[in-house]
PDB file of C-alpha atoms in Angstrom:
ATOM      1  CA  MET A   1      -0.020  -0.077   0.024  1.00  0.00           C
ATOM      2  CA  GLU A   2       1.830   2.973  -1.434  1.00  0.00           C
ATOM      3  CA  ASN A   3      -0.081   5.783   0.314  1.00  0.00           C
ATOM      4  CA  ASP A   4       1.461   6.303   3.718  1.00  0.00           C
ATOM      5  CA  GLU A   5      -1.627   7.627   5.615  1.00  0.00           C
ATOM      6  CA  ARG A   6      -3.807   4.753   4.438  1.00  0.00           C
ATOM      7  CA  ALA A   7      -0.941   2.269   5.455  1.00  0.00           C
ATOM      8  CA  LYS A   8      -0.741   3.509   8.744  1.00  0.00           C
ATOM      9  CA  ARG A   9      -4.564   3.728   9.444  1.00  0.00           C
ATOM     10  CA  VAL A  10      -5.035   0.112   8.270  1.00  0.00           C
ATOM     11  CA  ALA A  11      -2.067  -0.986  10.377  1.00  0.00           C
ATOM     12  CA  SER A  12      -3.719   0.984  13.594  1.00  0.00           C
ATOM     13  CA  ILE A  13      -6.981  -0.758  12.710  1.00  0.00           C
ATOM     14  CA  ILE A  14      -5.681  -4.289  12.572  1.00  0.00           C
ATOM     15  CA  ILE A  15      -3.516  -3.959  15.502  1.00  0.00           C
ATOM     16  CA  SER A  16      -5.943  -2.390  17.695  1.00  0.00           C
ATOM     17  CA  ALA A  17      -8.575  -4.656  16.955  1.00  0.00           C
ATOM     18  CA  VAL A  18      -6.743  -7.654  17.762  1.00  0.00           C
ATOM     19  CA  LEU A  19      -5.087  -6.443  20.866  1.00  0.00           C
ATOM     20  CA  GLY A  20      -8.273  -4.833  22.265  1.00  0.00           C
ATOM     21  CA  TYR A  21      -6.933  -1.132  22.881  1.00  0.00           C
ATOM     22  CA  GLU A  22      -6.304   1.687  20.696  1.00  0.00           C
ATOM     23  CA  VAL A  23      -2.864   1.821  18.950  1.00  0.00           C
ATOM     24  CA  VAL A  24      -1.867   4.813  16.839  1.00  0.00           C
ATOM     25  CA  VAL A  25       0.625   4.075  14.251  1.00  0.00           C
ATOM     26  CA  ASP A  26       2.937   6.769  13.453  1.00  0.00           C
ATOM     27  CA  ASP A  27       5.196   4.948  11.083  1.00  0.00           C
ATOM     28  CA  VAL A  28       4.651   1.834   8.802  1.00  0.00           C
ATOM     29  CA  GLU A  29       6.671   0.399   5.992  1.00  0.00           C
ATOM     30  CA  SER A  30       5.334  -1.978   3.659  1.00  0.00           C
ATOM     31  CA  GLN A  31       7.528  -4.902   2.495  1.00  0.00           C
ATOM     32  CA  LYS A  32      10.220  -3.927   5.041  1.00  0.00           C
ATOM     33  CA  VAL A  33      13.290  -5.703   4.141  1.00  0.00           C
ATOM     34  CA  PHE A  34      16.004  -6.451   6.606  1.00  0.00           C
ATOM     35  CA  GLY A  35      19.329  -7.826   5.227  1.00  0.00           C
ATOM     36  CA  GLY A  36      21.242 -10.678   7.009  1.00  0.00           C
ATOM     37  CA  ILE A  37      23.413  -9.777   9.983  1.00  0.00           C
ATOM     38  CA  ASP A  38      26.523 -10.676   7.833  1.00  0.00           C
ATOM     39  CA  LYS A  39      27.396 -11.326   4.114  1.00  0.00           C
ATOM     40  CA  GLY A  40      25.642 -14.457   2.739  1.00  0.00           C
ATOM     41  CA  LYS A  41      23.386 -14.541   5.651  1.00  0.00           C
ATOM     42  CA  HIS A  42      19.523 -14.881   5.238  1.00  0.00           C
ATOM     43  CA  GLY A  43      17.598 -11.735   5.156  1.00  0.00           C
ATOM     44  CA  ILE A  44      13.889 -11.129   6.047  1.00  0.00           C
ATOM     45  CA  ARG A  45      10.950  -9.261   4.628  1.00  0.00           C
ATOM     46  CA  LEU A  46       7.994  -8.204   6.760  1.00  0.00           C
ATOM     47  CA  ASP A  47       4.552  -7.323   5.273  1.00  0.00           C
ATOM     48  CA  ALA A  48       4.050  -4.392   7.222  1.00  0.00           C
ATOM     49  CA  TYR A  49       6.617  -3.287   9.908  1.00  0.00           C
ATOM     50  CA  VAL A  50       5.377  -0.559  12.516  1.00  0.00           C
ATOM     51  CA  GLY A  51       8.304   1.009  13.871  1.00  0.00           C
ATOM     52  CA  ASN A  52       6.534   3.935  15.783  1.00  0.00           C
ATOM     53  CA  ALA A  53       3.328   3.453  17.479  1.00  0.00           C
ATOM     54  CA  SER A  54       1.575   4.916  20.466  1.00  0.00           C
ATOM     55  CA  ASN A  55      -0.887   3.362  22.955  1.00  0.00           C
ATOM     56  CA  GLY A  56      -2.179   3.589  26.479  1.00  0.00           C
ATOM     57  CA  ALA A  57      -2.033  -0.111  27.368  1.00  0.00           C
ATOM     58  CA  VAL A  58       1.686  -0.823  26.816  1.00  0.00           C
ATOM     59  CA  THR A  59       4.344   1.375  28.345  1.00  0.00           C
ATOM     60  CA  ALA A  60       7.391  -0.202  26.975  1.00  0.00           C
ATOM     61  CA  ALA A  61       8.339   0.410  23.322  1.00  0.00           C
ATOM     62  CA  THR A  62       7.126  -2.111  21.006  1.00  0.00           C
ATOM     63  CA  VAL A  63       7.570  -2.901  17.182  1.00  0.00           C
ATOM     64  CA  PHE A  64       4.825  -4.599  15.557  1.00  0.00           C
ATOM     65  CA  ASP A  65       4.715  -6.838  12.641  1.00  0.00           C
ATOM     66  CA  VAL A  66       1.511  -7.602  10.741  1.00  0.00           C
ATOM     67  CA  GLU A  67       1.540 -10.626   8.325  1.00  0.00           C
ATOM     68  CA  MET A  68      -0.675 -12.042   6.020  1.00  0.00           C
ATOM     69  CA  GLU A  69       0.074 -15.781   5.203  1.00  0.00           C
ATOM     70  CA  ASP A  70      -1.696 -18.192   2.572  1.00  0.00           C
ATOM     71  CA  ARG A  71       1.244 -20.397   1.632  1.00  0.00           C
ATOM     72  CA  GLU A  72       0.010 -23.761   3.582  1.00  0.00           C
ATOM     73  CA  ALA A  73       3.188 -25.284   2.407  1.00  0.00           C
ATOM     74  CA  ASP A  74       5.242 -22.981   4.726  1.00  0.00           C
ATOM     75  CA  ARG A  75       3.334 -24.363   7.725  1.00  0.00           C
ATOM     76  CA  ASN A  76       6.203 -26.323   9.363  1.00  0.00           C
ATOM     77  CA  ASP A  77       8.399 -23.188   8.834  1.00  0.00           C
ATOM     78  CA  ILE A  78       6.302 -20.852  11.101  1.00  0.00           C
ATOM     79  CA  PRO A  79       7.722 -21.389  14.712  1.00  0.00           C
ATOM     80  CA  LYS A  80      11.545 -20.801  13.475  1.00  0.00           C
ATOM     81  CA  ARG A  81      10.533 -17.973  11.151  1.00  0.00           C
ATOM     82  CA  PHE A  82       8.831 -16.021  13.817  1.00  0.00           C
ATOM     83  CA  ARG A  83      11.915 -16.811  16.089  1.00  0.00           C
ATOM     84  CA  TYR A  84      14.406 -15.779  13.173  1.00  0.00           C
ATOM     85  CA  TYR A  85      12.029 -12.590  12.306  1.00  0.00           C
ATOM     86  CA  SER A  86      12.103 -11.149  15.968  1.00  0.00           C
ATOM     87  CA  SER A  87      15.828 -11.949  16.171  1.00  0.00           C
ATOM     88  CA  ILE A  88      16.694  -9.997  12.934  1.00  0.00           C
ATOM     89  CA  VAL A  89      14.598  -7.072  14.075  1.00  0.00           C
ATOM     90  CA  ASP A  90      16.161  -7.090  17.592  1.00  0.00           C
ATOM     91  CA  SER A  91      19.680  -6.915  15.963  1.00  0.00           C
ATOM     92  CA  ARG A  92      18.653  -3.725  14.025  1.00  0.00           C
ATOM     93  CA  VAL A  93      16.705  -1.731  16.805  1.00  0.00           C
ATOM     94  CA  LEU A  94      18.995  -1.920  19.829  1.00  0.00           C
ATOM     95  CA  LYS A  95      21.958   0.565  19.619  1.00  0.00           C
ATOM     96  CA  GLU A  96      25.452   0.055  20.459  1.00  0.00           C
ATOM     97  CA  GLY A  97      25.911   0.648  23.974  1.00  0.00           C
ATOM     98  CA  GLU A  98      22.403   0.343  24.914  1.00  0.00           C
ATOM     99  CA  SER A  99      21.298  -1.826  27.937  1.00  0.00           C
ATOM    100  CA  TYR A 100      19.070  -4.637  27.006  1.00  0.00           C
ATOM    101  CA  ASP A 101      16.254  -3.294  28.931  1.00  0.00           C
ATOM    102  CA  LYS A 102      15.889  -0.745  26.159  1.00  0.00           C
ATOM    103  CA  LEU A 103      15.103  -3.361  23.712  1.00  0.00           C
ATOM    104  CA  PRO A 104      11.418  -2.966  22.352  1.00  0.00           C
ATOM    105  CA  ASN A 105       8.794  -5.458  22.662  1.00  0.00           C
ATOM    106  CA  PHE A 106       8.037  -7.482  19.339  1.00  0.00           C
ATOM    107  CA  ILE A 107       4.555  -8.329  18.759  1.00  0.00           C
ATOM    108  CA  SER A 108       3.722 -10.201  15.531  1.00  0.00           C
ATOM    109  CA  ILE A 109       0.207 -10.512  14.280  1.00  0.00           C
ATOM    110  CA  THR A 110      -0.446 -13.125  11.490  1.00  0.00           C
ATOM    111  CA  VAL A 111      -3.523 -13.839   9.507  1.00  0.00           C
ATOM    112  CA  LEU A 112      -3.663 -16.969   7.767  1.00  0.00           C
ATOM    113  CA  SER A 113      -6.172 -18.685   5.241  1.00  0.00           C
ATOM    114  CA  TYR A 114      -4.928 -21.918   6.676  1.00  0.00           C
ATOM    115  CA  ASP A 115      -4.661 -23.453  10.127  1.00  0.00           C
ATOM    116  CA  PRO A 116      -1.175 -23.065  11.154  1.00  0.00           C
ATOM    117  CA  PHE A 117      -0.897 -25.499  14.049  1.00  0.00           C
ATOM    118  CA  LEU A 118      -3.986 -28.000  13.036  1.00  0.00           C
ATOM    119  CA  ALA A 119      -5.930 -27.713  16.227  1.00  0.00           C
ATOM    120  CA  GLY A 120      -8.941 -26.386  14.278  1.00  0.00           C
ATOM    121  CA  ASP A 121      -8.783 -23.195  16.287  1.00  0.00           C
ATOM    122  CA  MET A 122      -9.089 -19.407  15.210  1.00  0.00           C
ATOM    123  CA  TYR A 123      -6.734 -17.956  17.852  1.00  0.00           C
ATOM    124  CA  TYR A 124      -3.107 -19.115  18.462  1.00  0.00           C
ATOM    125  CA  GLU A 125      -0.806 -17.074  20.979  1.00  0.00           C
ATOM    126  CA  THR A 126       2.994 -17.824  21.428  1.00  0.00           C
ATOM    127  CA  ARG A 127       5.034 -16.452  24.369  1.00  0.00           C
ATOM    128  CA  THR A 128       8.348 -17.798  25.975  1.00  0.00           C
ATOM    129  CA  ILE A 129       7.724 -19.484  28.948  1.00  0.00           C
ATOM    130  CA  ILE A 130       9.797 -21.599  31.564  1.00  0.00           C
ATOM    131  CA  THR A 131       8.509 -24.658  31.045  1.00  0.00           C
ATOM    132  CA  SER A 132       9.617 -26.393  34.399  1.00  0.00           C
ATOM    133  CA  HIS A 133       8.073 -23.583  36.283  1.00  0.00           C
ATOM    134  CA  PRO A 134       5.264 -22.178  34.203  1.00  0.00           C
ATOM    135  CA  GLU A 135       3.905 -20.155  37.156  1.00  0.00           C
ATOM    136  CA  ILE A 136       7.281 -17.937  37.012  1.00  0.00           C
ATOM    137  CA  GLN A 137       6.844 -14.980  34.231  1.00  0.00           C
ATOM    138  CA  TYR A 138       9.525 -15.043  31.824  1.00  0.00           C
ATOM    139  CA  ASP A 139       9.031 -11.736  29.645  1.00  0.00           C
ATOM    140  CA  ASP A 140      11.389 -11.615  26.991  1.00  0.00           C
ATOM    141  CA  GLY A 141       9.102  -8.961  25.020  1.00  0.00           C
ATOM    142  CA  ARG A 142       8.025 -11.502  22.334  1.00  0.00           C
ATOM    143  CA  LEU A 143       4.285 -12.275  21.614  1.00  0.00           C
ATOM    144  CA  GLY A 144       3.136 -13.875  18.617  1.00  0.00           C
ATOM    145  CA  ILE A 145      -0.765 -14.048  17.481  1.00  0.00           C
ATOM    146  CA  PHE A 146      -1.747 -16.235  14.822  1.00  0.00           C
ATOM    147  CA  LEU A 147      -5.236 -15.887  13.642  1.00  0.00           C
ATOM    148  CA  TYR A 148      -6.981 -18.708  11.142  1.00  0.00           C
ATOM    149  CA  ALA A 149     -10.104 -17.381   9.435  1.00  0.00           C
ATOM    150  CA  GLY A 150     -11.734 -20.632   9.219  1.00  0.00           C
ATOM    151  CA  GLY A 151     -11.053 -21.754  12.777  1.00  0.00           C
ATOM    152  CA  ASN A 152     -13.231 -22.379  15.644  1.00  0.00           C
ATOM    153  CA  TYR A 153     -13.948 -19.439  17.976  1.00  0.00           C
ATOM    154  CA  ASN A 154     -11.565 -19.530  20.798  1.00  0.00           C
ATOM    155  CA  ILE A 155     -10.443 -15.912  21.087  1.00  0.00           C
ATOM    156  CA  PRO A 156      -9.855 -14.943  24.899  1.00  0.00           C
ATOM    157  CA  GLY A 157     -11.119 -12.209  26.853  1.00  0.00           C
ATOM    158  CA  GLU A 158     -14.373 -10.210  26.434  1.00  0.00           C
ATOM    159  CA  GLU A 159     -16.734 -11.974  23.706  1.00  0.00           C
ATOM    160  CA  SER A 160     -17.348  -8.419  22.132  1.00  0.00           C
ATOM    161  CA  HIS A 161     -13.699  -8.017  21.715  1.00  0.00           C
ATOM    162  CA  GLY A 162     -13.532 -11.553  20.328  1.00  0.00           C
ATOM    163  CA  LYS A 163     -16.355 -10.953  17.789  1.00  0.00           C
ATOM    164  CA  MET A 164     -14.352  -7.948  16.509  1.00  0.00           C
ATOM    165  CA  VAL A 165     -11.378  -9.963  15.638  1.00  0.00           C
ATOM    166  CA  GLN A 166     -13.387 -12.543  14.200  1.00  0.00           C
ATOM    167  CA  GLU A 167     -14.933 -10.063  12.029  1.00  0.00           C
ATOM    168  CA  LEU A 168     -11.859  -8.641  10.823  1.00  0.00           C
ATOM    169  CA  VAL A 169      -9.951 -11.860   9.891  1.00  0.00           C
ATOM    170  CA  LYS A 170     -12.819 -12.852   7.930  1.00  0.00           C
ATOM    171  CA  PHE A 171     -12.783  -9.710   6.227  1.00  0.00           C
ATOM    172  CA  ILE A 172      -8.976  -9.925   5.363  1.00  0.00           C
ATOM    173  CA  VAL A 173      -9.109 -13.554   4.274  1.00  0.00           C
ATOM    174  CA  THR A 174     -12.486 -13.421   2.511  1.00  0.00           C
ATOM    175  CA  GLY A 175     -13.485  -9.791   1.955  1.00  0.00           C
ATOM    176  CA  GLU A 176     -16.808 -10.565   3.288  1.00  0.00           C
ATOM    177  CA  ILE A 177     -18.355  -8.310   5.761  1.00  0.00           C
ATOM    178  CA  THR A 178     -21.704  -8.541   7.986  1.00  0.00           C
ATOM    179  CA  GLU A 179     -24.946  -6.809   7.197  1.00  0.00           C
ATOM    180  CA  THR A 180     -24.231  -4.422  10.309  1.00  0.00           C
ATOM    181  CA  PRO A 181     -20.333  -4.343  10.321  1.00  0.00           C
ATOM    182  CA  GLU A 182     -18.328  -2.502  12.949  1.00  0.00           C
ATOM    183  CA  SER A 183     -17.202   0.991  12.197  1.00  0.00           C
ATOM    184  CA  TYR A 184     -13.540  -0.123  11.775  1.00  0.00           C
ATOM    185  CA  ILE A 185     -14.565  -2.745   9.184  1.00  0.00           C
ATOM    186  CA  SER A 186     -16.585  -0.282   7.350  1.00  0.00           C
ATOM    187  CA  GLU A 187     -13.522   2.124   7.393  1.00  0.00           C
ATOM    188  CA  LEU A 188     -11.054  -0.661   6.421  1.00  0.00           C
ATOM    189  CA  LYS A 189     -13.189  -1.741   3.380  1.00  0.00           C
ATOM    190  CA  SER A 190     -13.399   1.743   2.337  1.00  0.00           C
ATOM    191  CA  ILE A 191      -9.685   1.956   2.213  1.00  0.00           C
ATOM    192  CA  VAL A 192      -9.343  -1.374   0.506  1.00  0.00           C
ATOM    193  CA  ASP A 193     -11.917  -0.138  -1.870  1.00  0.00           C
ATOM    194  CA  GLY A 194      -9.864   2.865  -2.543  1.00  0.00           C
ATOM    195  CA  VAL A 195      -6.723   1.096  -3.087  1.00  0.00           C
ATOM    196  CA  LYS A 196      -8.430  -1.398  -5.712  1.00  0.00           C
ATOM    197  CA  LYS A 197     -10.000   1.896  -7.448  1.00  0.00           C
ATOM    198  CA  ASP A 198      -6.384   3.427  -7.745  1.00  0.00           C
ATOM    199  CA  ALA A 199      -5.182   0.032  -8.824  1.00  0.00           C
ATOM    200  CA  GLU A 200      -7.704   0.059 -11.575  1.00  0.00           C
ATOM    201  CA  VAL A 201      -6.917   3.500 -12.945  1.00  0.00           C
ATOM    202  CA  THR A 202      -3.081   2.437 -12.883  1.00  0.00           C
ATOM    203  CA  LYS A 203      -4.152  -0.848 -14.766  1.00  0.00           C
ATOM    204  CA  THR A 204      -6.052   1.329 -17.148  1.00  0.00           C
ATOM    205  CA  PHE A 205      -3.307   3.732 -17.885  1.00  0.00           C
ATOM    206  CA  MET A 206      -0.792   0.875 -18.060  1.00  0.00           C
ATOM    207  CA  GLN A 207      -3.000  -0.701 -20.485  1.00  0.00           C
ATOM    208  CA  ARG A 208      -3.240   2.539 -22.359  1.00  0.00           C
ATOM    209  CA  TRP A 209       0.618   2.998 -22.204  1.00  0.00           C
ATOM    210  CA  ASP A 210       0.985  -0.501 -23.512  1.00  0.00           C
ATOM    211  CA  ARG A 211      -1.165  -0.020 -26.493  1.00  0.00           C
ATOM    212  CA  GLU A 212       0.597   3.212 -27.388  1.00  0.00           C
ATOM    213  CA  MET A 213       4.078   1.507 -26.875  1.00  0.00           C
ATOM    214  CA  ARG A 214       2.951  -1.444 -29.054  1.00  0.00           C
ATOM    215  CA  HIS A 215       1.823   0.912 -31.724  1.00  0.00           C
ATOM    216  CA  ASP A 216       5.077   2.852 -31.526  1.00  0.00           C
ATOM    217  CA  ARG A 217       7.044  -0.368 -31.501  1.00  0.00           C
ATOM    218  CA  GLU A 218       4.875  -1.715 -34.750  1.00  0.00           C
ATOM    219  CA  LEU A 219       5.649   1.675 -36.280  1.00  0.00           C
ATOM    220  CA  THR A 220       9.430   1.650 -35.527  1.00  0.00           C
ATOM    221  CA  GLU A 221       9.340  -2.046 -36.990  1.00  0.00           C
ATOM    222  CA  GLN A 222       7.690  -0.958 -40.219  1.00  0.00           C
ATOM    223  CA  VAL A 223       9.815   2.124 -40.452  1.00  0.00           C
ATOM    224  CA  THR A 224      12.950  -0.039 -39.929  1.00  0.00           C
ATOM    225  CA  LEU A 225      11.736  -2.706 -42.591  1.00  0.00           C
ATOM    226  CA  ARG A 226      11.102   0.135 -45.159  1.00  0.00           C
ATOM    227  CA  VAL A 227      14.578   1.943 -44.323  1.00  0.00           C
ATOM    228  CA  THR A 228      16.359  -1.455 -44.568  1.00  0.00           C
ATOM    229  CA  GLU A 229      14.592  -2.423 -47.847  1.00  0.00           C
ATOM    230  CA  GLN A 230      15.614   0.866 -49.245  1.00  0.00           C
ATOM    231  CA  VAL A 231      19.124   0.722 -48.004  1.00  0.00           C
ATOM    232  CA  THR A 232      19.240  -2.844 -49.429  1.00  0.00           C
ATOM    233  CA  GLU A 233      18.049  -1.556 -52.876  1.00  0.00           C
ATOM    234  CA  GLN A 234      20.538   1.071 -52.767  1.00  0.00           C
ATOM    235  CA  VAL A 235      23.286  -1.204 -51.689  1.00  0.00           C
ATOM    236  CA  THR A 236      22.452  -3.746 -54.298  1.00  0.00           C
ATOM    237  CA  GLU A 237      22.102  -1.253 -57.300  1.00  0.00           C
ATOM    238  CA  GLN A 238      25.601   0.152 -56.390  1.00  0.00           C
ATOM    239  CA  VAL A 239      26.965  -3.257 -56.031  1.00  0.00           C
ATOM    240  CA  THR A 240      25.511  -4.345 -59.454  1.00  0.00           C
ATOM    241  CA  ASP A 241      26.687  -1.133 -60.979  1.00  0.00           C
ATOM    242  CA  LEU A 242      30.219  -1.674 -59.886  1.00  0.00           C
ATOM    243  CA  VAL A 243      30.061  -5.421 -61.281  1.00  0.00           C
ATOM    244  CA  ARG A 244      28.853  -4.160 -64.528  1.00  0.00           C
ATOM    245  CA  ARG A 245      31.415  -1.440 -64.822  1.00  0.00           C
ATOM    246  CA  GLU A 246      34.270  -4.313 -64.067  1.00  0.00           C
ATOM    247  CA  GLU A 247      32.872  -6.522 -66.763  1.00  0.00           C
ATOM    248  CA  THR A 248      32.564  -3.601 -69.338  1.00  0.00           C
ATOM    249  CA  VAL A 249      36.128  -2.825 -68.586  1.00  0.00           C
ATOM    250  CA  ASN A 250      37.316  -6.385 -68.973  1.00  0.00           C
ATOM    251  CA  ARG A 251      35.266  -6.536 -72.168  1.00  0.00           C
ATOM    252  CA  ILE A 252      36.678  -3.374 -73.678  1.00  0.00           C
ATOM    253  CA  LYS A 253      40.249  -4.537 -73.030  1.00  0.00           C
ATOM    254  CA  ALA A 254      39.772  -8.110 -74.573  1.00  0.00           C
ATOM    255  CA  PHE A 255      37.740  -6.587 -77.625  1.00  0.00           C
ATOM    256  CA  ARG A 256      40.790  -4.077 -78.220  1.00  0.00           C
ATOM    257  CA  LYS A 257      43.115  -6.874 -77.722  1.00  0.00           C
ATOM    258  CA  HIS A 258      41.516  -8.714 -80.596  1.00  0.00           C
ATOM    259  CA  GLY A 259      41.405  -5.547 -82.760  1.00  0.00           C
ATOM    260  CA  VAL A 260      37.831  -4.426 -82.613  1.00  0.00           C
ATOM    261  CA  THR A 261      37.366  -0.753 -83.166  1.00  0.00           C
ATOM    262  CA  ASP A 262      36.178   1.428 -80.630  1.00  0.00           C
ATOM    263  CA  GLU A 263      33.165   2.316 -82.492  1.00  0.00           C
ATOM    264  CA  GLU A 264      32.215  -1.237 -82.722  1.00  0.00           C
ATOM    265  CA  ILE A 265      32.796  -1.640 -79.160  1.00  0.00           C
ATOM    266  CA  TYR A 266      30.700   1.108 -78.271  1.00  0.00           C
ATOM    267  CA  GLN A 267      28.052   0.165 -80.577  1.00  0.00           C
ATOM    268  CA  ASP A 268      27.870  -3.358 -79.016  1.00  0.00           C
ATOM    269  CA  LEU A 269      27.680  -1.976 -75.384  1.00  0.00           C
ATOM    270  CA  ILE A 270      25.091   0.403 -76.218  1.00  0.00           C
ATOM    271  CA  GLU A 271      22.838  -2.383 -77.736  1.00  0.00           C
ATOM    272  CA  GLU A 272      23.218  -4.300 -74.567  1.00  0.00           C
ATOM    273  CA  GLY A 273      21.783  -1.544 -72.628  1.00  0.00           C
ATOM    274  CA  ASN A 274      23.338  -2.273 -69.339  1.00  0.00           C
ATOM    275  CA  LEU A 275      25.099   1.070 -69.031  1.00  0.00           C
ATOM    276  CA  LYS A 276      24.259   4.664 -70.046  1.00  0.00           C
ATOM    277  CA  PRO A 277      26.062   6.168 -72.894  1.00  0.00           C
ATOM    278  CA  GLU A 278      28.150   8.646 -70.816  1.00  0.00           C
ATOM    279  CA  VAL A 279      29.273   5.539 -68.421  1.00  0.00           C
ATOM    280  CA  ILE A 280      30.557   3.600 -71.492  1.00  0.00           C
ATOM    281  CA  LYS A 281      32.343   6.585 -72.980  1.00  0.00           C
ATOM    282  CA  GLU A 282      33.942   7.065 -69.586  1.00  0.00           C
ATOM    283  CA  LEU A 283      35.168   3.667 -69.268  1.00  0.00           C
ATOM    284  CA  MET A 284      36.373   3.378 -72.850  1.00  0.00           C
ATOM    285  CA  ALA A 285      38.508   6.541 -72.297  1.00  0.00           C
ATOM    286  CA  MET A 286      40.304   4.857 -69.193  1.00  0.00           C
ATOM    287  CA  ASN A 287      43.825   3.601 -69.851  1.00  0.00           C
ATOM    288  CA  THR A 288      43.564   1.084 -67.072  1.00  0.00           C
ATOM    289  CA  ALA A 289      41.789  -2.262 -66.692  1.00  0.00           C
ATOM    290  CA  LYS A 290      41.299  -1.376 -62.914  1.00  0.00           C
ATOM    291  CA  LEU A 291      38.063   0.274 -62.296  1.00  0.00           C
ATOM    292  CA  GLU A 292      38.350   3.157 -59.688  1.00  0.00           C
ATOM    293  CA  VAL A 293      35.063   4.260 -57.892  1.00  0.00           C
TER     294      VAL A 293
END
């Protein structure tokens, strides 16, 4: 989404709806690319990278990643990809000399058209825990939320919030909305429709541009062909004329060697009609067999 304001608003709507509190996005980059930490190392590309956002529920700085996933073949890669994505982002946002408590939280929201963990549910949440002592909080700042559009409703918290998330995910994956959609869904649809309209305008322009380019290309090919034909004709005529001149000079020399008079030679060459009279006279006046052109 090229329009910065629209992209920020879409990110705000999705993040706020999923987390259940208002998040105002100040900076978002679509298809954000982070190179590997060293030459030859794997880089990453985030669908929507939110590097600057404000909200009233989370006091720590937070980086948001919003992903749309429809490649079911990538299911097995999800856990380690999430780990790698968060690690690469961490390596880019913590400045040299800063303490680790300055490291922003990383929240990734992924909306999927397939079930990522095959439990049949809509909502999956991942955090780092101490498996031997789950009652002890282990907060490394990483949170992954995976939302499967076709899953059973299991969104935690108040039902009103859960229904909002369900409606949002369904719209993102299928484009369908209820008869009385939430206001943010209507706003999101309006933005999407605007993007589609812009895309159609761009497509129409590109089609017209393509037609014009195709016409110009065909015209160029026609002109090139005609010029090539003309040049070929000219070159052929020049080569033919040179060959005729060479042949005529050789014949003149041969005739003279056998005692044929110049008048007889001239009349013979005129009757053939291959060269103009003035050209024949010019060649007959030459004292050498080599033709200079």
